[in-house]
Short mmCIF file of C-alpha atoms in Angstrom, two decimals:
data_model
loop_
_atom_site.label_atom_id
_atom_site.label_comp_id
_atom_site.label_asym_id
_atom_site.label_seq_id
_atom_site.Cartn_x
_atom_site.Cartn_y
_atom_site.Cartn_z
CA MET P 1 10.44 39.78 -3.89
CA ASN P 2 7.52 38.93 -6.18
CA THR P 3 7.41 40.87 -9.42
CA PRO P 4 3.80 41.13 -10.69
CA ALA P 5 2.89 39.16 -13.83
CA LEU P 6 6.44 37.84 -14.30
CA LEU P 7 5.23 34.33 -15.08
CA SER P 8 2.58 35.61 -17.46
CA ILE P 9 5.21 37.59 -19.34
CA MET P 10 7.36 34.45 -19.68
CA ILE P 11 4.37 32.42 -20.92
CA PHE P 12 2.96 34.89 -23.42
CA LEU P 13 6.14 36.52 -24.77
CA PRO P 14 7.00 33.48 -26.96
CA VAL P 15 3.41 33.46 -28.27
CA ILE P 16 3.63 37.15 -29.17
CA SER P 17 6.98 36.51 -30.87
CA ALA P 18 5.41 33.64 -32.82
CA PHE P 19 2.71 36.00 -34.13
CA MET P 20 5.42 38.51 -35.08
CA ILE P 21 7.22 35.78 -37.03
CA ILE P 22 4.00 35.11 -38.97
CA LEU P 23 4.04 38.74 -40.08
CA VAL P 24 7.60 38.59 -41.43
CA ARG P 25 7.39 38.93 -45.20
CA GLY P 26 9.78 39.33 -48.11
CA GLU P 27 9.84 39.70 -51.87
CA LYS P 28 10.39 36.76 -54.17
CA GLY P 29 14.03 35.83 -54.10
CA ASP P 30 14.42 37.21 -50.56
CA GLU P 31 13.72 33.90 -48.83
CA SER P 32 17.17 33.82 -47.25
CA ILE P 33 16.65 37.28 -45.73
CA VAL P 34 13.23 36.26 -44.39
CA GLU P 35 14.68 33.08 -42.86
CA ARG P 36 17.51 35.03 -41.26
CA ASN P 37 15.07 37.53 -39.74
CA VAL P 38 12.84 34.73 -38.49
CA LYS P 39 15.77 32.95 -36.82
CA ASN P 40 17.03 36.17 -35.25
CA LEU P 41 13.59 37.03 -33.89
CA ALA P 42 13.09 33.54 -32.44
CA LEU P 43 16.55 33.52 -30.85
CA LEU P 44 16.12 37.04 -29.45
CA SER P 45 12.76 36.11 -27.95
CA SER P 46 14.08 32.92 -26.33
CA VAL P 47 17.14 34.69 -24.92
CA PHE P 48 14.95 37.45 -23.46
CA VAL P 49 12.73 34.83 -21.78
CA LEU P 50 15.89 33.19 -20.41
CA ILE P 51 16.99 36.53 -18.93
CA ILE P 52 13.59 36.93 -17.26
CA GLY P 53 13.90 33.39 -15.90
CA ILE P 54 17.33 34.16 -14.43
CA PHE P 55 15.94 37.34 -12.86
CA MET P 56 13.08 35.32 -11.34
CA TYR P 57 15.57 32.80 -9.95
CA GLN P 58 17.70 35.57 -8.43
CA SER P 59 14.58 37.04 -6.78
CA PHE P 60 13.39 33.66 -5.48
CA ASP P 61 13.51 33.08 -1.71
CA SER P 62 14.95 29.57 -1.37
CA SER P 63 14.08 29.34 2.33
CA VAL P 64 10.33 29.43 1.66
CA ALA P 65 8.49 26.16 1.04
CA GLY P 66 5.36 27.76 -0.40
CA PHE P 67 4.59 29.27 -3.79
CA GLN P 68 6.05 32.58 -4.93
CA PHE P 69 5.39 34.96 -7.84
CA VAL P 70 1.74 34.03 -7.45
CA GLU P 71 -0.78 35.37 -9.97
CA LYS P 72 -4.49 34.73 -9.67
CA SER P 73 -7.30 35.97 -11.86
CA GLU P 74 -10.89 34.78 -11.81
CA TRP P 75 -11.74 33.45 -15.25
CA PHE P 76 -14.59 31.06 -14.58
CA SER P 77 -15.00 31.63 -10.85
CA LYS P 78 -18.59 30.35 -10.85
CA ILE P 79 -17.33 26.85 -11.69
CA GLY P 80 -14.12 27.15 -9.68
CA ILE P 81 -11.59 27.51 -12.54
CA ASN P 82 -9.05 30.33 -12.25
CA TYR P 83 -5.93 31.61 -13.99
CA HIS P 84 -3.63 30.74 -11.12
CA LEU P 85 0.16 30.71 -11.46
CA GLY P 86 3.06 30.31 -9.06
CA VAL P 87 6.38 28.56 -8.52
CA ASP P 88 8.03 26.80 -5.62
CA GLY P 89 11.48 25.29 -5.09
CA ILE P 90 10.56 22.29 -7.23
CA SER P 91 8.98 23.93 -10.28
CA ILE P 92 11.41 26.82 -10.66
CA TYR P 93 14.22 24.56 -11.90
CA PHE P 94 12.04 22.96 -14.55
CA ILE P 95 11.10 26.41 -15.80
CA LEU P 96 14.78 27.35 -15.90
CA LEU P 97 15.55 24.12 -17.77
CA SER P 98 12.85 24.95 -20.34
CA VAL P 99 14.02 28.51 -21.00
CA PHE P 100 17.69 27.42 -21.02
CA LEU P 101 17.28 24.66 -23.61
CA THR P 102 15.02 26.58 -26.00
CA PRO P 103 17.67 29.03 -27.31
CA ILE P 104 20.11 26.11 -27.53
CA CYS P 105 17.59 24.24 -29.71
CA ILE P 106 17.15 27.27 -31.96
CA LEU P 107 20.92 27.63 -32.34
CA ALA P 108 21.30 23.90 -33.03
CA SER P 109 18.72 24.21 -35.83
CA TRP P 110 20.30 27.32 -37.36
CA ASN P 111 21.92 25.59 -40.32
CA THR P 112 20.27 22.17 -40.25
CA VAL P 113 16.61 23.10 -40.83
CA LYS P 114 16.20 24.00 -44.50
CA LYS P 115 12.44 23.78 -45.11
CA ARG P 116 9.55 25.67 -43.51
CA VAL P 117 11.91 27.60 -41.23
CA LYS P 118 9.23 30.06 -40.20
CA GLU P 119 6.82 27.32 -39.10
CA TYR P 120 9.63 25.48 -37.31
CA MET P 121 10.52 28.51 -35.19
CA ILE P 122 6.86 29.19 -34.42
CA ALA P 123 6.44 25.61 -33.22
CA PHE P 124 9.39 25.92 -30.85
CA LEU P 125 8.21 29.23 -29.40
CA ILE P 126 4.70 27.88 -28.80
CA LEU P 127 6.28 24.79 -27.23
CA GLU P 128 8.32 26.98 -24.88
CA SER P 129 5.18 28.83 -23.82
CA PHE P 130 3.34 25.58 -23.01
CA MET P 131 6.33 24.18 -21.09
CA ILE P 132 6.56 27.24 -18.84
CA GLY P 133 2.80 27.16 -18.32
CA THR P 134 2.85 23.49 -17.31
CA PHE P 135 5.42 24.05 -14.56
CA SER P 136 3.81 27.24 -13.23
CA ALA P 137 0.08 26.37 -13.31
CA LEU P 138 -1.61 26.19 -9.90
CA ASP P 139 -5.04 25.38 -11.28
CA SER P 140 -5.57 21.76 -12.31
CA VAL P 141 -7.57 22.60 -15.44
CA LEU P 142 -4.99 25.19 -16.49
CA PHE P 143 -2.28 22.59 -15.87
CA TYR P 144 -4.11 20.11 -18.07
CA VAL P 145 -4.43 22.65 -20.91
CA PHE P 146 -0.70 23.36 -20.90
CA PHE P 147 0.24 19.71 -20.25
CA GLU P 148 -1.74 18.57 -23.29
CA GLY P 149 -0.91 21.64 -25.38
CA VAL P 150 2.73 20.56 -25.46
CA LEU P 151 1.73 17.60 -27.66
CA ILE P 152 0.68 19.76 -30.61
CA PRO P 153 3.96 21.57 -31.44
CA MET P 154 6.03 18.47 -30.65
CA PHE P 155 3.76 16.36 -32.89
CA LEU P 156 4.44 18.83 -35.72
CA ILE P 157 8.18 19.03 -35.04
CA ILE P 158 8.50 15.25 -35.33
CA GLY P 159 5.97 14.80 -38.12
CA VAL P 160 7.17 17.61 -40.44
CA TRP P 161 10.91 17.91 -39.79
CA GLY P 162 11.69 14.34 -38.69
CA GLY P 163 13.24 11.33 -40.41
CA PRO P 164 11.86 8.84 -42.94
CA ARG P 165 9.37 7.27 -40.46
CA ARG P 166 8.39 10.60 -38.95
CA VAL P 167 4.64 10.26 -39.55
CA TYR P 168 4.46 6.89 -37.79
CA ALA P 169 6.60 8.13 -34.89
CA SER P 170 4.63 11.38 -34.46
CA TYR P 171 1.25 9.62 -34.40
CA LYS P 172 2.54 7.00 -31.97
CA PHE P 173 3.89 9.73 -29.70
CA PHE P 174 0.62 11.67 -29.85
CA LEU P 175 -1.72 8.71 -29.32
CA TYR P 176 0.22 7.19 -26.42
CA THR P 177 0.52 10.44 -24.48
CA PHE P 178 -2.96 11.71 -25.32
CA LEU P 179 -4.79 8.50 -24.40
CA GLY P 180 -2.95 8.36 -21.08
CA SER P 181 -3.93 11.95 -20.34
CA VAL P 182 -7.62 11.29 -20.98
CA LEU P 183 -7.72 9.37 -17.71
CA MET P 184 -6.10 12.32 -15.95
CA LEU P 185 -8.91 14.54 -17.26
CA VAL P 186 -11.45 12.11 -15.81
CA ALA P 187 -9.60 12.25 -12.47
CA LEU P 188 -9.62 16.06 -12.48
CA LEU P 189 -13.36 16.10 -13.19
CA ALA P 190 -13.92 13.66 -10.32
CA LEU P 191 -11.87 15.86 -7.98
CA TYR P 192 -13.90 18.90 -8.99
CA ILE P 193 -17.22 17.10 -8.43
CA ILE P 194 -16.08 15.97 -4.97
CA THR P 195 -14.33 19.13 -3.76
CA GLY P 196 -15.93 21.88 -5.89
CA THR P 197 -12.56 23.39 -6.81
CA THR P 198 -9.74 23.02 -9.31
CA ASP P 199 -7.22 24.98 -7.23
CA ILE P 200 -4.12 22.84 -6.68
CA PRO P 201 -3.09 24.24 -3.23
CA THR P 202 -6.68 23.76 -2.01
CA LEU P 203 -6.79 20.19 -3.31
CA ILE P 204 -3.46 19.44 -1.59
CA ALA P 205 -4.75 20.82 1.72
CA ASN P 206 -8.01 18.82 1.54
CA PRO P 207 -7.34 15.24 0.38
CA VAL P 208 -10.26 12.98 -0.46
CA GLY P 209 -11.00 9.60 1.12
CA PHE P 210 -8.70 6.60 0.71
CA GLU P 211 -10.96 4.56 -1.57
CA MET P 212 -11.37 7.48 -3.94
CA GLN P 213 -7.65 8.20 -3.75
CA LYS P 214 -6.87 4.75 -5.13
CA TRP P 215 -8.96 5.30 -8.26
CA LEU P 216 -7.57 8.80 -8.76
CA PHE P 217 -4.01 7.53 -8.34
CA ILE P 218 -4.51 4.96 -11.11
CA ALA P 219 -5.84 7.66 -13.45
CA PHE P 220 -2.99 10.08 -12.74
CA PHE P 221 -0.45 7.27 -12.93
CA ALA P 222 -1.64 6.30 -16.41
CA SER P 223 -0.89 9.82 -17.66
CA PHE P 224 2.37 10.51 -15.87
CA ALA P 225 3.81 7.01 -16.46
CA VAL P 226 3.33 7.37 -20.22
CA LYS P 227 4.82 10.85 -20.21
CA MET P 228 8.04 9.87 -18.38
CA PRO P 229 7.86 7.13 -19.83
CA MET P 230 7.85 4.07 -17.54
CA TRP P 231 8.07 0.45 -18.59
CA PRO P 232 6.00 -1.02 -20.29
CA VAL P 233 4.42 2.12 -21.83
CA HIS P 234 7.78 3.41 -23.06
CA THR P 235 7.77 2.09 -26.63
CA TRP P 236 6.79 5.43 -28.19
CA LEU P 237 9.99 7.11 -26.98
CA PRO P 238 12.70 5.35 -29.05
CA ASP P 239 10.71 5.90 -32.26
CA ALA P 240 10.07 9.54 -31.42
CA HIS P 241 13.74 10.19 -30.63
CA VAL P 242 15.07 8.40 -33.70
CA GLU P 243 12.76 10.24 -36.12
CA ALA P 244 12.77 13.68 -34.44
CA PRO P 245 15.23 16.34 -35.59
CA THR P 246 18.12 16.95 -33.22
CA ALA P 247 16.49 19.92 -31.49
CA GLY P 248 13.26 17.96 -31.11
CA SER P 249 15.13 15.14 -29.35
CA VAL P 250 16.85 17.70 -27.12
CA ILE P 251 13.64 19.28 -25.89
CA LEU P 252 11.84 15.92 -25.68
CA ALA P 253 14.51 14.34 -23.47
CA GLY P 254 15.45 17.54 -21.68
CA VAL P 255 12.02 18.82 -20.64
CA LEU P 256 8.99 16.85 -21.85
CA LEU P 257 9.95 13.61 -20.07
CA LYS P 258 10.26 15.56 -16.82
CA MET P 259 6.57 16.50 -16.92
CA GLY P 260 5.66 12.99 -15.77
CA GLY P 261 7.92 13.17 -12.73
CA TYR P 262 6.72 16.70 -12.00
CA GLY P 263 3.13 15.45 -12.16
CA PHE P 264 3.87 12.82 -9.51
CA LEU P 265 5.36 15.52 -7.26
CA ARG P 266 2.59 18.06 -7.83
CA PHE P 267 -0.46 15.77 -7.89
CA SER P 268 0.06 12.15 -6.80
CA LEU P 269 2.20 12.56 -3.68
CA PRO P 270 0.66 15.67 -2.07
CA MET P 271 -2.98 15.11 -3.14
CA LEU P 272 -3.16 11.32 -2.80
CA PRO P 273 -0.83 10.46 0.10
CA GLU P 274 -2.51 7.25 1.31
CA ALA P 275 -2.92 5.87 -2.22
CA SER P 276 0.70 6.74 -3.02
CA LEU P 277 1.83 4.69 -0.03
CA TYR P 278 -0.50 1.87 -1.05
CA PHE P 279 0.79 1.68 -4.64
CA ALA P 280 4.44 2.47 -3.84
CA PRO P 281 5.69 -1.17 -3.95
CA PHE P 282 4.11 -1.62 -7.38
CA VAL P 283 5.76 1.58 -8.70
CA MET P 284 9.11 0.69 -7.16
CA TRP P 285 9.23 -2.73 -8.82
CA LEU P 286 8.17 -1.23 -12.15
CA SER P 287 11.06 1.22 -11.76
CA VAL P 288 13.51 -1.62 -11.12
CA ILE P 289 12.28 -3.50 -14.19
CA ALA P 290 12.61 -0.34 -16.26
CA ILE P 291 16.16 0.27 -15.08
CA ILE P 292 17.40 -3.26 -15.78
CA TYR P 293 15.38 -4.12 -18.88
CA THR P 294 15.93 -0.88 -20.82
CA SER P 295 19.62 -0.89 -19.88
CA LEU P 296 19.96 -4.37 -21.40
CA VAL P 297 18.07 -3.25 -24.50
CA ALA P 298 20.33 -0.18 -24.81
CA LEU P 299 23.35 -2.47 -24.63
CA VAL P 300 22.51 -4.14 -27.98
CA GLN P 301 21.49 -1.06 -29.96
CA GLU P 302 23.35 -0.09 -33.13
CA ASP P 303 21.64 3.30 -33.52
CA MET P 304 23.17 6.01 -31.30
CA LYS P 305 19.89 7.87 -30.81
CA LYS P 306 18.00 4.73 -29.93
CA MET P 307 20.64 3.76 -27.36
CA ILE P 308 20.42 7.16 -25.66
CA ALA P 309 16.60 6.97 -25.80
CA TYR P 310 16.57 3.65 -23.93
CA SER P 311 19.08 5.05 -21.44
CA SER P 312 16.61 7.88 -20.77
CA VAL P 313 13.95 5.35 -19.77
CA ALA P 314 16.45 3.75 -17.38
CA HIS P 315 17.35 7.11 -15.85
CA MET P 316 13.68 7.97 -15.39
CA GLY P 317 13.40 4.67 -13.51
CA PHE P 318 15.79 6.10 -10.92
CA VAL P 319 13.53 9.16 -10.71
CA THR P 320 10.39 7.19 -9.80
CA LEU P 321 12.49 5.07 -7.47
CA GLY P 322 13.48 8.19 -5.53
CA ILE P 323 10.04 9.80 -5.59
CA PHE P 324 8.22 6.79 -4.16
CA SER P 325 10.81 6.16 -1.46
CA PHE P 326 9.09 9.01 0.45
CA THR P 327 12.43 10.07 1.92
CA GLN P 328 14.16 13.44 1.86
CA GLN P 329 17.23 12.02 0.12
CA GLY P 330 15.17 10.03 -2.38
CA ILE P 331 12.91 12.87 -3.52
CA ASP P 332 15.76 15.40 -3.49
CA GLY P 333 17.76 12.96 -5.63
CA ALA P 334 14.83 12.38 -8.01
CA ILE P 335 14.42 16.10 -8.68
CA PHE P 336 18.17 16.56 -9.03
CA GLN P 337 18.31 13.56 -11.38
CA MET P 338 15.63 15.10 -13.59
CA ILE P 339 17.50 18.38 -13.79
CA SER P 340 20.83 16.66 -14.43
CA HIS P 341 19.33 14.31 -17.01
CA GLY P 342 17.73 17.29 -18.72
CA VAL P 343 21.19 18.76 -19.27
CA ILE P 344 23.14 15.57 -20.00
CA SER P 345 20.62 13.83 -22.27
CA ALA P 346 20.09 17.06 -24.23
CA ALA P 347 23.85 17.33 -24.67
CA LEU P 348 24.16 13.68 -25.78
CA PHE P 349 21.52 14.15 -28.47
CA LEU P 350 23.34 17.28 -29.60
CA CYS P 351 26.54 15.21 -29.82
CA VAL P 352 24.74 12.70 -32.05
CA GLY P 353 23.39 15.58 -34.13
CA VAL P 354 26.89 16.94 -34.73
CA VAL P 355 28.20 13.75 -36.35
CA TYR P 356 24.88 13.05 -38.09
CA ASP P 357 25.02 16.43 -39.83
CA ARG P 358 28.45 15.51 -41.19
CA LEU P 359 27.97 11.84 -42.10
CA HIS P 360 24.15 11.52 -42.23
CA SER P 361 24.20 8.28 -40.30
CA ARG P 362 23.45 7.30 -36.71
CA GLU P 363 24.82 3.77 -36.98
CA ILE P 364 27.62 3.20 -34.50
CA SER P 365 29.47 0.91 -36.92
CA LYS P 366 29.89 3.76 -39.43
CA TYR P 367 32.16 5.64 -37.02
CA GLY P 368 35.47 4.97 -35.32
CA GLY P 369 38.75 6.70 -34.59
CA ILE P 370 37.30 10.22 -34.82
CA VAL P 371 39.40 11.31 -31.85
CA LYS P 372 42.17 11.99 -34.40
CA ASN P 373 40.24 14.44 -36.54
CA MET P 374 37.72 15.66 -33.92
CA PRO P 375 39.59 16.04 -30.60
CA ALA P 376 37.36 18.85 -29.29
CA TYR P 377 34.25 16.80 -30.06
CA ALA P 378 35.77 13.73 -28.39
CA THR P 379 36.47 15.77 -25.24
CA VAL P 380 32.96 17.21 -25.06
CA PHE P 381 31.36 13.83 -25.77
CA MET P 382 33.49 12.30 -23.00
CA VAL P 383 32.22 14.83 -20.44
CA PHE P 384 28.58 14.03 -21.14
CA MET P 385 29.20 10.30 -21.36
CA LEU P 386 30.85 10.33 -17.92
CA GLY P 387 28.02 12.46 -16.59
CA SER P 388 25.52 9.91 -17.89
CA VAL P 389 27.25 7.01 -16.11
CA GLY P 390 27.35 9.01 -12.86
CA LEU P 391 31.06 9.73 -12.43
CA PRO P 392 31.71 11.55 -9.12
CA GLY P 393 32.23 15.23 -9.81
CA THR P 394 29.51 15.32 -12.46
CA SER P 395 25.83 16.09 -11.94
CA GLY P 396 24.80 12.54 -12.83
CA PHE P 397 26.49 11.13 -9.73
CA VAL P 398 24.56 13.26 -7.24
CA GLY P 399 21.10 12.32 -8.50
CA GLU P 400 21.77 8.58 -8.80
CA PHE P 401 23.49 8.39 -5.41
CA LEU P 402 20.66 10.16 -3.57
CA THR P 403 17.88 8.18 -5.27
CA LEU P 404 19.61 4.91 -4.42
CA LEU P 405 20.16 6.12 -0.85
CA GLY P 406 16.44 6.83 -0.56
CA ALA P 407 15.63 3.44 -2.12
CA PHE P 408 17.87 1.67 0.40
CA GLN P 409 15.94 3.32 3.21
CA TYR P 410 12.71 2.09 1.66
CA ASN P 411 13.71 -1.47 0.72
CA VAL P 412 17.20 -2.97 0.54
CA ILE P 413 16.28 -5.66 -2.02
CA ILE P 414 14.71 -3.15 -4.43
CA ALA P 415 17.72 -0.86 -4.09
CA ALA P 416 20.15 -3.73 -4.68
CA PHE P 417 18.44 -4.66 -7.95
CA ALA P 418 18.33 -1.01 -9.03
CA THR P 419 22.05 -0.62 -8.40
CA THR P 420 22.77 -3.08 -11.21
CA GLY P 421 21.46 -0.39 -13.54
CA VAL P 422 24.45 1.78 -12.65
CA VAL P 423 26.82 -0.96 -13.84
CA LEU P 424 24.81 -1.61 -17.01
CA GLY P 425 24.63 2.13 -17.73
CA ALA P 426 28.38 2.46 -17.49
CA THR P 427 28.78 -0.56 -19.76
CA TYR P 428 26.71 0.62 -22.71
CA MET P 429 27.88 4.24 -22.55
CA LEU P 430 31.57 3.27 -22.39
CA LEU P 431 31.07 0.83 -25.27
CA LEU P 432 29.38 3.55 -27.32
CA TYR P 433 32.22 5.98 -26.66
CA ARG P 434 34.93 3.42 -27.39
CA ARG P 435 33.38 2.36 -30.70
CA VAL P 436 32.67 5.88 -31.95
CA VAL P 437 35.74 7.74 -30.70
CA PHE P 438 38.50 5.12 -30.34
CA GLY P 439 37.35 2.33 -32.61
CA PRO P 440 39.12 1.40 -35.85
CA ALA P 441 38.97 4.20 -38.43
CA GLU P 442 37.59 2.12 -41.28
CA ASN P 443 35.28 4.76 -42.75
CA LYS P 444 37.19 7.37 -44.76
CA ASN P 445 34.26 9.79 -44.62
CA ALA P 446 34.21 9.62 -40.81
CA ALA P 447 37.98 10.20 -40.72
CA ALA P 448 37.52 13.32 -42.86
CA MET P 449 34.87 14.97 -40.66
CA GLU P 450 35.64 18.46 -39.36
CA ASP P 451 35.84 19.23 -35.67
CA LEU P 452 33.40 21.45 -33.77
CA ASN P 453 32.82 24.89 -35.28
CA LYS P 454 32.35 28.11 -33.30
CA VAL P 455 28.57 27.86 -33.05
CA GLU P 456 28.76 24.27 -31.80
CA LYS P 457 31.36 25.24 -29.19
CA ILE P 458 29.07 28.05 -28.01
CA ILE P 459 26.21 25.56 -27.70
CA PHE P 460 28.22 22.97 -25.75
CA ALA P 461 30.10 25.38 -23.43
CA PRO P 462 27.22 26.16 -21.00
CA LEU P 463 26.19 22.50 -20.93
CA VAL P 464 29.70 21.38 -19.96
CA ILE P 465 29.87 24.06 -17.27
CA LEU P 466 26.53 22.99 -15.81
CA VAL P 467 27.51 19.30 -15.65
CA PHE P 468 30.55 20.12 -13.53
CA TYR P 469 28.99 22.97 -11.54
CA LEU P 470 26.03 20.87 -10.41
CA GLY P 471 28.30 17.91 -9.73
CA ILE P 472 30.77 19.87 -7.60
CA TYR P 473 28.28 22.21 -5.92
CA PRO P 474 24.89 20.42 -5.73
CA ALA P 475 23.83 22.68 -2.85
CA ALA P 476 22.99 25.29 -5.49
CA VAL P 477 19.93 23.17 -6.26
CA MET P 478 19.46 21.27 -3.00
CA ASP P 479 19.05 24.39 -0.86
CA THR P 480 16.09 25.46 -2.99
CA ILE P 481 14.27 22.16 -3.45
CA SER P 482 14.68 20.95 0.15
CA PRO P 483 11.98 23.13 1.83
CA PRO P 484 9.04 22.00 -0.35
CA VAL P 485 10.33 18.41 -0.34
CA SER P 486 10.60 18.48 3.47
CA ARG P 487 6.95 19.48 3.63
CA ILE P 488 5.96 16.47 1.50
CA VAL P 489 8.18 14.08 3.47
CA SER P 490 6.83 15.27 6.84
CA GLU P 491 3.29 14.39 5.74
CA TYR P 492 4.39 10.86 4.86
CA GLU P 493 6.32 10.45 8.11
CA MET P 494 3.08 11.18 9.96
CA LEU P 495 1.19 8.63 7.84
CA GLN P 496 3.83 5.94 8.36
CA LYS P 497 4.37 6.64 12.06
CA PRO P 498 3.25 3.63 14.13
CA LEU P 499 0.27 4.26 16.36
CA GLU P 500 1.28 4.73 19.98
CA TYR P 501 -2.21 4.29 21.23
CA ASN P 502 -4.00 0.97 21.06
CA GLN P 503 -7.63 0.72 22.03
CA ALA P 504 -7.02 -2.58 23.81
CA SER P 505 -4.16 -1.28 25.90
CA LEU P 506 -2.32 2.01 26.19
CA VAL P 507 1.41 1.42 26.23
CA ILE P 508 3.75 4.06 27.61
CA SER P 509 7.43 4.03 28.48
CA ASN P 510 8.88 4.00 31.94
CA PRO P 511 11.16 7.05 32.05
CA VAL P 512 13.61 5.25 34.30
CA THR P 513 13.86 1.76 32.85
CA ALA P 514 12.61 2.61 29.32
CA LEU P 515 10.57 -0.61 29.49
CA PRO P 516 6.97 -0.68 28.24
CA ILE P 517 4.26 -0.50 30.88
CA ASN P 518 0.74 -1.72 30.17
CA ILE P 519 -1.55 0.54 32.18
CA ASP P 520 -4.50 -1.83 31.76
CA GLU P 521 -2.80 -4.26 34.14
CA PRO P 522 -2.78 -3.53 37.89
CA ILE P 523 0.43 -2.12 39.25
CA ILE P 524 1.79 -4.28 42.08
CA GLU P 525 3.78 -2.29 44.54
CA GLU P 526 6.81 -3.97 46.00
CA GLU P 527 7.15 -4.11 49.74
CA VAL P 528 9.88 -1.85 50.99
CA ASP P 529 11.81 -2.58 54.14
CA HIS P 530 12.17 0.76 55.97
CA GLU P 531 14.32 -0.64 58.68
#
C-alpha cells in the first residue's frame, strides 16, 4: 500500500508549522502566552508527523527489497534532476528515528530554553524536515540539498542556545562537515557528467568503471567519514556535544551521526562496489583504531557529555566495521547498531541534561550517591548504561554482536582487536555510573536534587521500552532490513566469487571422485580386462 505524497507531507508539514510559528504574535507582557502557544504548536506538529510515520511503517511491505511510497516529479528534467522520493527497509527506520526523537527534543526543551523560544522551535522543525528529506531522497542532488541543509539549523542550535564556547563549537562543526561534503558535491557532478543522470536507482544499476570508482569513493568517504564521524576527523564532535543544549546533543547523536553510515549504504556500497572492496581493509583498520583509541580517551574524561561523545565515535566504529564486512550479519548489525545507538545515546544525553538542569555542572566529580535521593533516575540511567555496554536483552547487544560476527567472517585479527572495544566500553560506562550514582555523597547540592518529574518520566518511558523491545525482539527490525541488505550482499558475493574458468586451463570437478580434472591434458583410458 503506497499512499500518494505521504513522504512529501512529512517533509513539508514541519516547514509549514515553522511558518505558522513565525506568525504567532502577542501584546507586550504576553510573552509567556506566546511562548506557550509556540511550544504547543511545535509539539503538535512533531507528534502529527510521528503519527504519519507510524502509519507509513504499518503500510510498509517488509518482504519487498525495493523502494516504496515512491514520488517522482520532473523539476529540471532537461538536466536530469528530479524530485524523487522513496523508502526501503533501510531508510524507513532512520525516518522513524527522526520523527520519534523530535517531539522528545521539544519536550526536553520545554522548561530549559528561556530565550528566543520561537526561533528555537522553528530551528528544530526545519531540522526535522531536512532529516526526513535526507533519508527519503532518491535523487543525488536532492539528497545533497537535504544532507547539507541539516547543517544550518544545527549550527544555529549550537551557536545560539549552546554553552560558553558555543560559537567556537558551532563553527568547528559547520566547517568540518561542510568541507567534507564539498568533495561529495564534486563526486556527484562527476557522476552526472559520466552517466547523464542524478537518479540514485539508475546510478546503482549502472556503476562506472573501476578507476573512476576509486576516485569517487575517496570523495564520498571524505563526506560520510566526517559526518559519522570516523577517526581522525572526529574532533568536532566532542566540542559540539559539550556546548550544544541537551536537545541539540540528542538529535546530533541520535540522527545526524547516522547520516554518514546511511550514505555508505546508499552511495558507496551499491554504486561503487569494486572500489568499496578495494578500500575495505583501510576502512576496517580505521574503524578498529576508532574503537580502541576513542574508548581509551573516554576512559579518562571528567565531563559526562564528553565521555558519551567519545563513546559515540567508538560505537560508530562498530557500524563501519559491519558495513565493510560485506556480510549479511555485518550489515544487518551495522544498521541495527545505528538504530539502537540513536535511542541509547539520545537517552544518555537526556540523563546528563536532567542532572545538569539541577546542578548546572557536567563534571563527574561533582556528583555521587544520588541513588538515595534520585532512585527513579538511577534506575533509568542504569538501563541506558547497560544498553550502551551491550548487555544481552538490550538493543545494544544485538548490534555489537552481529557487527563483530560479520567482522570475524571478514578478518579474524581485525575482529579480535575490535572486540577489545566492548571491554573498554563496559569499563568507562560502569565507572561513570558508579561515580555518579553510587559514589560518595560529598556534594550537598547533589544530595538535595529532586528525582524525575512527570514530564521527564514521560520522556524516558518510550526510550526504556524501545531498548528492551529491540533487545528481546530484534526481528521487528531485522525482518524489514534484511531484503535490501541481501540484495547488496549478493552483489558482493558475485564480485568476490573465485573465477571457475581460467584461460590457460578449464578446471571442472569429477562428479564421482570430486577431484579436479584439467581438460587441457589428454585423458588416458585405463585398460579394462573383460574376461
